[in-house]
PDB file of C-alpha atoms in Angstrom:
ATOM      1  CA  UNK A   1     106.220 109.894  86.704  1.00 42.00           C
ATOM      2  CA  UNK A   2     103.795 107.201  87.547  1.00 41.00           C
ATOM      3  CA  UNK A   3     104.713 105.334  84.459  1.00 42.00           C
ATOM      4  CA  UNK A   4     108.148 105.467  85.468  1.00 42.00           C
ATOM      5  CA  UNK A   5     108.373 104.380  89.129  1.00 42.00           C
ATOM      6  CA  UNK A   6     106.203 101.378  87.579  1.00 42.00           C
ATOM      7  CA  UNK A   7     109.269 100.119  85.660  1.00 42.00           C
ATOM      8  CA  UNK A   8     111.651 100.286  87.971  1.00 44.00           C
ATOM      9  CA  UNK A   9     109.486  97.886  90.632  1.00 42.00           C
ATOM     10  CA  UNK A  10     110.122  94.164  89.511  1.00 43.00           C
ATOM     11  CA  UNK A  11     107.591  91.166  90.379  1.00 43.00           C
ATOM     12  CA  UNK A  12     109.132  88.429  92.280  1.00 43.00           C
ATOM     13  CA  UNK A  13     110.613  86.244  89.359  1.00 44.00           C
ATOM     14  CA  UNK A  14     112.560  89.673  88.539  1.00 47.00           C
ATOM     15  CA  UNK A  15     111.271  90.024  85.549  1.00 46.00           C
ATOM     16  CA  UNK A  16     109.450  92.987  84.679  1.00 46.00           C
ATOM     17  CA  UNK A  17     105.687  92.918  84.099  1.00 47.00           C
ATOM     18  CA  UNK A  18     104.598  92.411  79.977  1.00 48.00           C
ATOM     19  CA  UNK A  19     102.549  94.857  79.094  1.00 48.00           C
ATOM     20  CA  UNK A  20      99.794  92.226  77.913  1.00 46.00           C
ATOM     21  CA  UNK A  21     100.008  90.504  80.896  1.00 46.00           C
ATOM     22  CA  UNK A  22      96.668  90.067  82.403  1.00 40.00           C
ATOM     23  CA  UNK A  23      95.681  91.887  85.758  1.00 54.00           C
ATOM     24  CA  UNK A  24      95.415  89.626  89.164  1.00 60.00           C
ATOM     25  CA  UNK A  25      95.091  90.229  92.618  1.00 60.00           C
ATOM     26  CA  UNK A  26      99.417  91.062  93.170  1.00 71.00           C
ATOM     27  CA  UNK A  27     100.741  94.494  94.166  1.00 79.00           C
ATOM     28  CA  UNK A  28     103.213  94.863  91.216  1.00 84.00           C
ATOM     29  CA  UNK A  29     103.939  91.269  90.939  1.00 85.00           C
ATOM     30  CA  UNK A  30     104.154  90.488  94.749  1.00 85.00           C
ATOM     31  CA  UNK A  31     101.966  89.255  96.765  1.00 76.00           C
ATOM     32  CA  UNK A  32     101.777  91.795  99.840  1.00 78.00           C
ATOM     33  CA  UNK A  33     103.000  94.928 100.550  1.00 82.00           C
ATOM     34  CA  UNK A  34     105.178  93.620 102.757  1.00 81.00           C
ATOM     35  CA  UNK A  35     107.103  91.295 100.025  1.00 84.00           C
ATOM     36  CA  UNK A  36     106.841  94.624  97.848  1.00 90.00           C
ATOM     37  CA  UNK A  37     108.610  96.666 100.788  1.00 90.00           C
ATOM     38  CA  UNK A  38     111.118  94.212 101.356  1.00 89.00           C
ATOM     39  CA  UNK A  39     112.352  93.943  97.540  1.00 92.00           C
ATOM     40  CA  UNK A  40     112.430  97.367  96.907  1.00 93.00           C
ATOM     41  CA  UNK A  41     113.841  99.459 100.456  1.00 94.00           C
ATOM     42  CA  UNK A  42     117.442  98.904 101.855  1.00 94.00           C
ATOM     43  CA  UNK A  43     117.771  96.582 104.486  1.00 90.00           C
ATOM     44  CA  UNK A  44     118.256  98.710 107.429  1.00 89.00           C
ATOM     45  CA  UNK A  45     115.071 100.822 106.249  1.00 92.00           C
ATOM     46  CA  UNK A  46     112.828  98.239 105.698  1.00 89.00           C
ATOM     47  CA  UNK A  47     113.780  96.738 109.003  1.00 85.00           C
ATOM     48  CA  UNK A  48     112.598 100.137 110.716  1.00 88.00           C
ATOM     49  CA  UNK A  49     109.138  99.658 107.550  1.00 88.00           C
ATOM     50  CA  UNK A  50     108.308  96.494 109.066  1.00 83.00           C
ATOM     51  CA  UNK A  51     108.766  97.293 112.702  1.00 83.00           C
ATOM     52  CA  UNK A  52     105.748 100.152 112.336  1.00 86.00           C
ATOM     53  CA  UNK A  53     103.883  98.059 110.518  1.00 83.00           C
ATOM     54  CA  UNK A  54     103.692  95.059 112.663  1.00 80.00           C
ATOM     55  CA  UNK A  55     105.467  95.940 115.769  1.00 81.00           C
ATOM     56  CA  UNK A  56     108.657  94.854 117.464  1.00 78.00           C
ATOM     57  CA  UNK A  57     107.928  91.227 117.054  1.00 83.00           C
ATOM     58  CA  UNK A  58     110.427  90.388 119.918  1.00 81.00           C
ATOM     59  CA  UNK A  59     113.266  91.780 117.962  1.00 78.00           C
ATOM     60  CA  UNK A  60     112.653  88.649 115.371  1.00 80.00           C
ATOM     61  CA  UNK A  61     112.032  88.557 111.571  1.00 77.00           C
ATOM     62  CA  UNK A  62     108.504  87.459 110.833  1.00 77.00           C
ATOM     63  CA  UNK A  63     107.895  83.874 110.322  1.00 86.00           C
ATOM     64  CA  UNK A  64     105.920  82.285 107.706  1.00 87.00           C
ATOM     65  CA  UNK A  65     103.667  79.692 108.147  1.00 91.00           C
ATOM     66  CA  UNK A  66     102.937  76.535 106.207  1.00 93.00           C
ATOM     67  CA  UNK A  67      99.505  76.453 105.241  1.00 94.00           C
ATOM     68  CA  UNK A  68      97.038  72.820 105.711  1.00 93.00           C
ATOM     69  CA  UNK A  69      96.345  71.061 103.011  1.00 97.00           C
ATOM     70  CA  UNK A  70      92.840  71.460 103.190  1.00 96.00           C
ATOM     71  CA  UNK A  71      92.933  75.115 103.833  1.00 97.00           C
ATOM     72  CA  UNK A  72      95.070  75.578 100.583  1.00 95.00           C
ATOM     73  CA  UNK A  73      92.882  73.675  98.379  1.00 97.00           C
ATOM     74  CA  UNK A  74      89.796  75.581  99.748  1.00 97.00           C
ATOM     75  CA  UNK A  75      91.355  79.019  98.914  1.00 95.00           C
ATOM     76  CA  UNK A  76      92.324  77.249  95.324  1.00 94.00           C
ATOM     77  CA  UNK A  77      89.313  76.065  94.887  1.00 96.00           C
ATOM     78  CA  UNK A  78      87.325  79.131  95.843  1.00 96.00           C
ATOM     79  CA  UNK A  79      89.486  81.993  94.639  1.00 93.00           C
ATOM     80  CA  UNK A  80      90.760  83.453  97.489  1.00 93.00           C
ATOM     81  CA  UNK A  81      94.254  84.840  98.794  1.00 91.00           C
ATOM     82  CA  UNK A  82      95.362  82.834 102.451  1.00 92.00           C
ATOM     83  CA  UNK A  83      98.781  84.044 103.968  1.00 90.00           C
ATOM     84  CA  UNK A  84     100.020  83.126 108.025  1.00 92.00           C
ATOM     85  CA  UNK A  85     102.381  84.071 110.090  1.00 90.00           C
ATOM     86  CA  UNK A  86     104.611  83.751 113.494  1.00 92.00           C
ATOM     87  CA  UNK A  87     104.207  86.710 115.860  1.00 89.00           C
ATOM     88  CA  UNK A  88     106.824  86.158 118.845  1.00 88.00           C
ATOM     89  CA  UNK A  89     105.610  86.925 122.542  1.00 87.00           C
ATOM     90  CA  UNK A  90     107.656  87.285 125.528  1.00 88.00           C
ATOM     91  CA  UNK A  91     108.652  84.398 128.100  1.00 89.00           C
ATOM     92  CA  UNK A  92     106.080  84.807 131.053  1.00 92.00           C
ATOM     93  CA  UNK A  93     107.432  84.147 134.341  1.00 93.00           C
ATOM     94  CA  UNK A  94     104.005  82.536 135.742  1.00 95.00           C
ATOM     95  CA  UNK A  95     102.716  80.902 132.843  1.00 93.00           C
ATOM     96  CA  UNK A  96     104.054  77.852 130.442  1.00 92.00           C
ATOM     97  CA  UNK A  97     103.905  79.280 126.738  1.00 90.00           C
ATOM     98  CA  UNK A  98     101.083  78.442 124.460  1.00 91.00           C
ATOM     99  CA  UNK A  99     100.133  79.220 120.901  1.00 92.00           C
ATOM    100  CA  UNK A 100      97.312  81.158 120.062  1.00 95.00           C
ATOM    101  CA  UNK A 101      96.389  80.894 115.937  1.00 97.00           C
ATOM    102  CA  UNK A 102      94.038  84.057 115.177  1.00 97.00           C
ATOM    103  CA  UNK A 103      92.236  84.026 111.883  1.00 97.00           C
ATOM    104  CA  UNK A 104      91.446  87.461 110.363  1.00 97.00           C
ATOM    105  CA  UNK A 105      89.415  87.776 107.315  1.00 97.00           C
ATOM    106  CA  UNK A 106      88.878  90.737 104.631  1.00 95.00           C
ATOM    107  CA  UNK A 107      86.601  90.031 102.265  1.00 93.00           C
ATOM    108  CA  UNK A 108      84.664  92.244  99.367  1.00 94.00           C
ATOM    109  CA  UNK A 109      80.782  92.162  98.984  1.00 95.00           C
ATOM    110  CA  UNK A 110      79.586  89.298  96.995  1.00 96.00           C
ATOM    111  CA  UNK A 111      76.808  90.936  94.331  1.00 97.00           C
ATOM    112  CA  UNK A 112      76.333  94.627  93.400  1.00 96.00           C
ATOM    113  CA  UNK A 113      74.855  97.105  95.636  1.00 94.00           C
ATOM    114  CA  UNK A 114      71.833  97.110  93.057  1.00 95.00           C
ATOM    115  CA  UNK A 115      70.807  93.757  93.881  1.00 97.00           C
ATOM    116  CA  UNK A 116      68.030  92.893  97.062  1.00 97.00           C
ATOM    117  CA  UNK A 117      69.676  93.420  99.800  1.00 96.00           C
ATOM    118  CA  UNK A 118      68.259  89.672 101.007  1.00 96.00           C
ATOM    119  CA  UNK A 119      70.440  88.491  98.159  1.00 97.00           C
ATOM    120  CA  UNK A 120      73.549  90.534  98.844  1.00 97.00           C
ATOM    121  CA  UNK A 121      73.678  89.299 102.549  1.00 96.00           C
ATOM    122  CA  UNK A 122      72.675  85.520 101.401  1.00 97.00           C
ATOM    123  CA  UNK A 123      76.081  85.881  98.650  1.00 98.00           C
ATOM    124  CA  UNK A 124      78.419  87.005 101.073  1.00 97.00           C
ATOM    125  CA  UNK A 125      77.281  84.178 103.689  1.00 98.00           C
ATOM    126  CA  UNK A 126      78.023  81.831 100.598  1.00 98.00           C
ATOM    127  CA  UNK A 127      81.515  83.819 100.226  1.00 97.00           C
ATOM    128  CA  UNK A 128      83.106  83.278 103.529  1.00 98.00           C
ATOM    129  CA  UNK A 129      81.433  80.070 104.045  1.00 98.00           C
ATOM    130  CA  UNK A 130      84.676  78.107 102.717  1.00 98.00           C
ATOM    131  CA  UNK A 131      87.189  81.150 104.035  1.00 98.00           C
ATOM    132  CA  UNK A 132      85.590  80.256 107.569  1.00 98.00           C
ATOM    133  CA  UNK A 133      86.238  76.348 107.207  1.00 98.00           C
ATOM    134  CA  UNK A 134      89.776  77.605 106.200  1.00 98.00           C
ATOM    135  CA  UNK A 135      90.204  79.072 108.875  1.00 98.00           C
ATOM    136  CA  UNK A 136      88.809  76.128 110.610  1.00 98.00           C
ATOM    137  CA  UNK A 137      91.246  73.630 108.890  1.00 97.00           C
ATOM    138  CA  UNK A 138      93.824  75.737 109.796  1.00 96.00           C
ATOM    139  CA  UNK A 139      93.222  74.760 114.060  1.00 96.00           C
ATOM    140  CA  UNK A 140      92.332  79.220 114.179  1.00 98.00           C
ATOM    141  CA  UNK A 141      91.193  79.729 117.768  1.00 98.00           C
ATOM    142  CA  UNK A 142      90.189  83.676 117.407  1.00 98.00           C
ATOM    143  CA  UNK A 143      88.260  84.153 114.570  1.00 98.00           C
ATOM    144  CA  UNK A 144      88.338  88.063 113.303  1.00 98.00           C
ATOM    145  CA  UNK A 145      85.729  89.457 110.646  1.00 98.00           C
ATOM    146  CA  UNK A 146      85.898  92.484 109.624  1.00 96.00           C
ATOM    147  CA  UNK A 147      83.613  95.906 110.242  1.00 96.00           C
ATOM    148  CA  UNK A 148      80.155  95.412 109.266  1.00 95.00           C
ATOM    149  CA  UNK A 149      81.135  92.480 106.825  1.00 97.00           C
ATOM    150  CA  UNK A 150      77.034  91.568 106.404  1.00 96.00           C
ATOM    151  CA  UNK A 151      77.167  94.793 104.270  1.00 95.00           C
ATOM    152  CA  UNK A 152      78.758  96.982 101.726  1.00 93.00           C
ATOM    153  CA  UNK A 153      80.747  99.455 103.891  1.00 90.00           C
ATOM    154  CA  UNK A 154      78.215 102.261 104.483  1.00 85.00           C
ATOM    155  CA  UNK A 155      79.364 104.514 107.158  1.00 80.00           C
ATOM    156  CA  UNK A 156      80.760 106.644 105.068  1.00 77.00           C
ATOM    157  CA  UNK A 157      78.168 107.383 103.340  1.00 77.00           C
ATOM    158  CA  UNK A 158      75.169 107.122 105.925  1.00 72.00           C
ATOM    159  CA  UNK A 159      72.535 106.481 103.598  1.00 82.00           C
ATOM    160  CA  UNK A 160      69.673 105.629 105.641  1.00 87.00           C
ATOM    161  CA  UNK A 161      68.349 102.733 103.013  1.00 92.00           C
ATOM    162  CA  UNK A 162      71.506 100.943 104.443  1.00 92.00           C
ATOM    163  CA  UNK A 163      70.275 100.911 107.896  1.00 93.00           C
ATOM    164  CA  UNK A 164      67.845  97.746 106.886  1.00 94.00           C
ATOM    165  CA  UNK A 165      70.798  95.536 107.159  1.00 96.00           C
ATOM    166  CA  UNK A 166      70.990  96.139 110.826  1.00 96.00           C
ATOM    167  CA  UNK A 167      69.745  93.075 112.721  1.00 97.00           C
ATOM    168  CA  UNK A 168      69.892  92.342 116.426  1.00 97.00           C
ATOM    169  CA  UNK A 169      72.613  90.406 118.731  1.00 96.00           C
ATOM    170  CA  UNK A 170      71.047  86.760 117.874  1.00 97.00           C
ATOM    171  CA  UNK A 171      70.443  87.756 114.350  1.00 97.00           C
ATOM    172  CA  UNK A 172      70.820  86.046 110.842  1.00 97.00           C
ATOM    173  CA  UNK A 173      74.868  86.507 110.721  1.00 98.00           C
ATOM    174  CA  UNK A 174      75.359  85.490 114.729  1.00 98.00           C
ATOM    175  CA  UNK A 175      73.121  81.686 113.806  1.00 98.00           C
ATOM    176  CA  UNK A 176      75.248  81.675 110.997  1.00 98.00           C
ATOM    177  CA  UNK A 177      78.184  81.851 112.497  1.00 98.00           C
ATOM    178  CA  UNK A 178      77.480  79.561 115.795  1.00 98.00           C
ATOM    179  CA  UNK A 179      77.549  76.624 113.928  1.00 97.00           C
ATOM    180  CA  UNK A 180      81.072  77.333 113.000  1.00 98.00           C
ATOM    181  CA  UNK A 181      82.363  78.586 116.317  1.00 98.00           C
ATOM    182  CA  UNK A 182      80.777  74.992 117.410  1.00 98.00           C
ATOM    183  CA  UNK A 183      82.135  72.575 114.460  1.00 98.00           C
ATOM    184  CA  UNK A 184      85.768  74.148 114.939  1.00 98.00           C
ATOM    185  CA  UNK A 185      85.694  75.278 118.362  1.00 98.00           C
ATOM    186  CA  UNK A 186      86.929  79.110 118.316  1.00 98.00           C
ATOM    187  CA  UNK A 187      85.750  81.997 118.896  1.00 98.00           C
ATOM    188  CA  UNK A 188      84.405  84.515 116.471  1.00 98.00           C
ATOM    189  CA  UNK A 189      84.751  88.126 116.494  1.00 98.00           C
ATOM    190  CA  UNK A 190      81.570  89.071 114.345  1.00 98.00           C
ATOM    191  CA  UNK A 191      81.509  93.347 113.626  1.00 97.00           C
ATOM    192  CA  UNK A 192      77.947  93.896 112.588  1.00 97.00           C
ATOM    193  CA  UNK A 193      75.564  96.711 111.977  1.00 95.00           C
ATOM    194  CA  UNK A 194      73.052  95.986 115.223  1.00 97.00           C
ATOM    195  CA  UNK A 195      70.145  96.848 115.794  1.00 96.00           C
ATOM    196  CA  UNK A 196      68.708  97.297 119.133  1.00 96.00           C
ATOM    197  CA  UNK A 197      64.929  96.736 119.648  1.00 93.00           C
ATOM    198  CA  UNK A 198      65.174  97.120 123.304  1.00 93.00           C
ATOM    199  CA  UNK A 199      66.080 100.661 122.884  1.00 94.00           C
ATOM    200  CA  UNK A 200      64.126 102.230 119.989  1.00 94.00           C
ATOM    201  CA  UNK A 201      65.982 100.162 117.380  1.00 94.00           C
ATOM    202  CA  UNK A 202      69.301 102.168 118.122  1.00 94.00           C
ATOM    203  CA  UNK A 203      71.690 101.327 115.489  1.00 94.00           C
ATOM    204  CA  UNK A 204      74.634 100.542 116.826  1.00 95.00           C
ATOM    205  CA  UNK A 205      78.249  99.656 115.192  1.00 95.00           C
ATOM    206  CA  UNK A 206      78.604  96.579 117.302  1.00 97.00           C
ATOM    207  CA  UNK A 207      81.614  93.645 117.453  1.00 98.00           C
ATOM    208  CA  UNK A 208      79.128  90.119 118.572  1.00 98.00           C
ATOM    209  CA  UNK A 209      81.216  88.104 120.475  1.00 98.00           C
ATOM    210  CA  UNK A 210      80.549  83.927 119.742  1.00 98.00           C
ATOM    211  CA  UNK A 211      82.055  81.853 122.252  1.00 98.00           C
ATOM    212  CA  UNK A 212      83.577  78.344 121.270  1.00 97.00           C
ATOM    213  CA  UNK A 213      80.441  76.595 122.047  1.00 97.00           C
ATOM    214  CA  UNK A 214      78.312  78.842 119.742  1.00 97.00           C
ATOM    215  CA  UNK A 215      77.068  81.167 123.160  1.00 98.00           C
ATOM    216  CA  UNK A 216      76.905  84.328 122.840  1.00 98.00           C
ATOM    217  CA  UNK A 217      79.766  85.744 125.531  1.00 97.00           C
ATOM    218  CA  UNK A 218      79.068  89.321 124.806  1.00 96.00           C
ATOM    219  CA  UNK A 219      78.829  92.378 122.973  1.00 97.00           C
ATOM    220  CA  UNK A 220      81.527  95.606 122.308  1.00 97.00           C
ATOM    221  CA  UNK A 221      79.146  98.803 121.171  1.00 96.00           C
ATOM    222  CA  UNK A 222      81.440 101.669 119.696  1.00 87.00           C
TER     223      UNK A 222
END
């Protein structure tokens, strides 16, 4: 059955996958789910697809955007996927409209979860270095990492050897990532494992909040 629906879901070009062709980041020859959704559901269903998915939108389809230059040739040059869009808001009555360009980033660990954990957190520093001056290239003014991204994703687990890559607010990942919030002035959302020696080295699952001037605004503590 599997082998099946396979077949009948075309890549992009419309041309069905070789069976020696080699294996890359695509969903069935597409880039995103969303281009997958699009190709393959009727119109008037994937209109109703992509309305839960990403919300009303204003009642408009959802705009690409072109990409800089330099932010292309940095995700080229260091192997990773970049995609951006236009999310519509509505007209204020008090307030002229601005544009607000959000970066959010996804990333996978950078070494196996064999290797020192010194290394593993040094390796995915070196990862999103270049995805963060992507970001920057691109003029993003909210920068978004994802949950615990110093780490592999150990929550579900709760193996207490993870717990050593818990640091506190002003930490290793928060001076790395003031420098950026400074260079490209935005603000970065940084989700990390915290912990907090004024309290009995609590671990908490904490979002660090780096103003646009590399301060520290504040903290979120689930």
């Amino acid at each position: 059955m599997e082998e099946k629906q396979k077949d009948e879901i075309a890549p992009e070009n419309g041309k069905p996958e070789e069976e020696d062709t080699p294996k890359d980041a695509s969903i069935c020859g597409f880039d995103s789910l969303h281009k997958l959704l699009q190709s393959t559901l009727p119109p008037q269903l994937f209109q109703e697809v992509s309305r839960l998915l990403i919300g009303l939108n204003c009642g408009r389809a959802l705009d690409t955007i072109t990409i800089a230059e330099p932010a292309k040739s940095l995700s080229s040059k260091h192997d990773f996927d970049l995609q951006a869009f236009s999310f519509h808001a509505e007209k204020e009555s008090l307030r002229q409209p601005r544009i607000v360009r959000v970066g959010l980033i996804q990333n996978s660990i950078a070494l196996p979860t064999t290797a020192p954990f010194s290394d593993q957190k040094t390796a995915i520093f070196h990862k999103l270095k270049p995805i963060i001056e992507a970001a920057g290239a691109s003029r993003v003014n909210i920068l978004c990492l994802q949950e615990a991204w110093t780490m592999p994703f150990a929550f579900c687990t709760r193996e207490k050897k993870w717990c050593e890559f818990a640091e506190p607010i002003d930490g290793e990942s928060t001076q790395f990532l003031q420098e950026f919030a400074r260079k490209y002035n935005m603000v970065i959302i940084s989700p990390i494992l915290e912990r907090d020696l004024k309290h009995g080295e609590i671990l908490w699952n904490t979002a660090v909040i780096i103003g646009n001037h590399g301060n520290i605004i504040g903290k979120h503590r689930k």
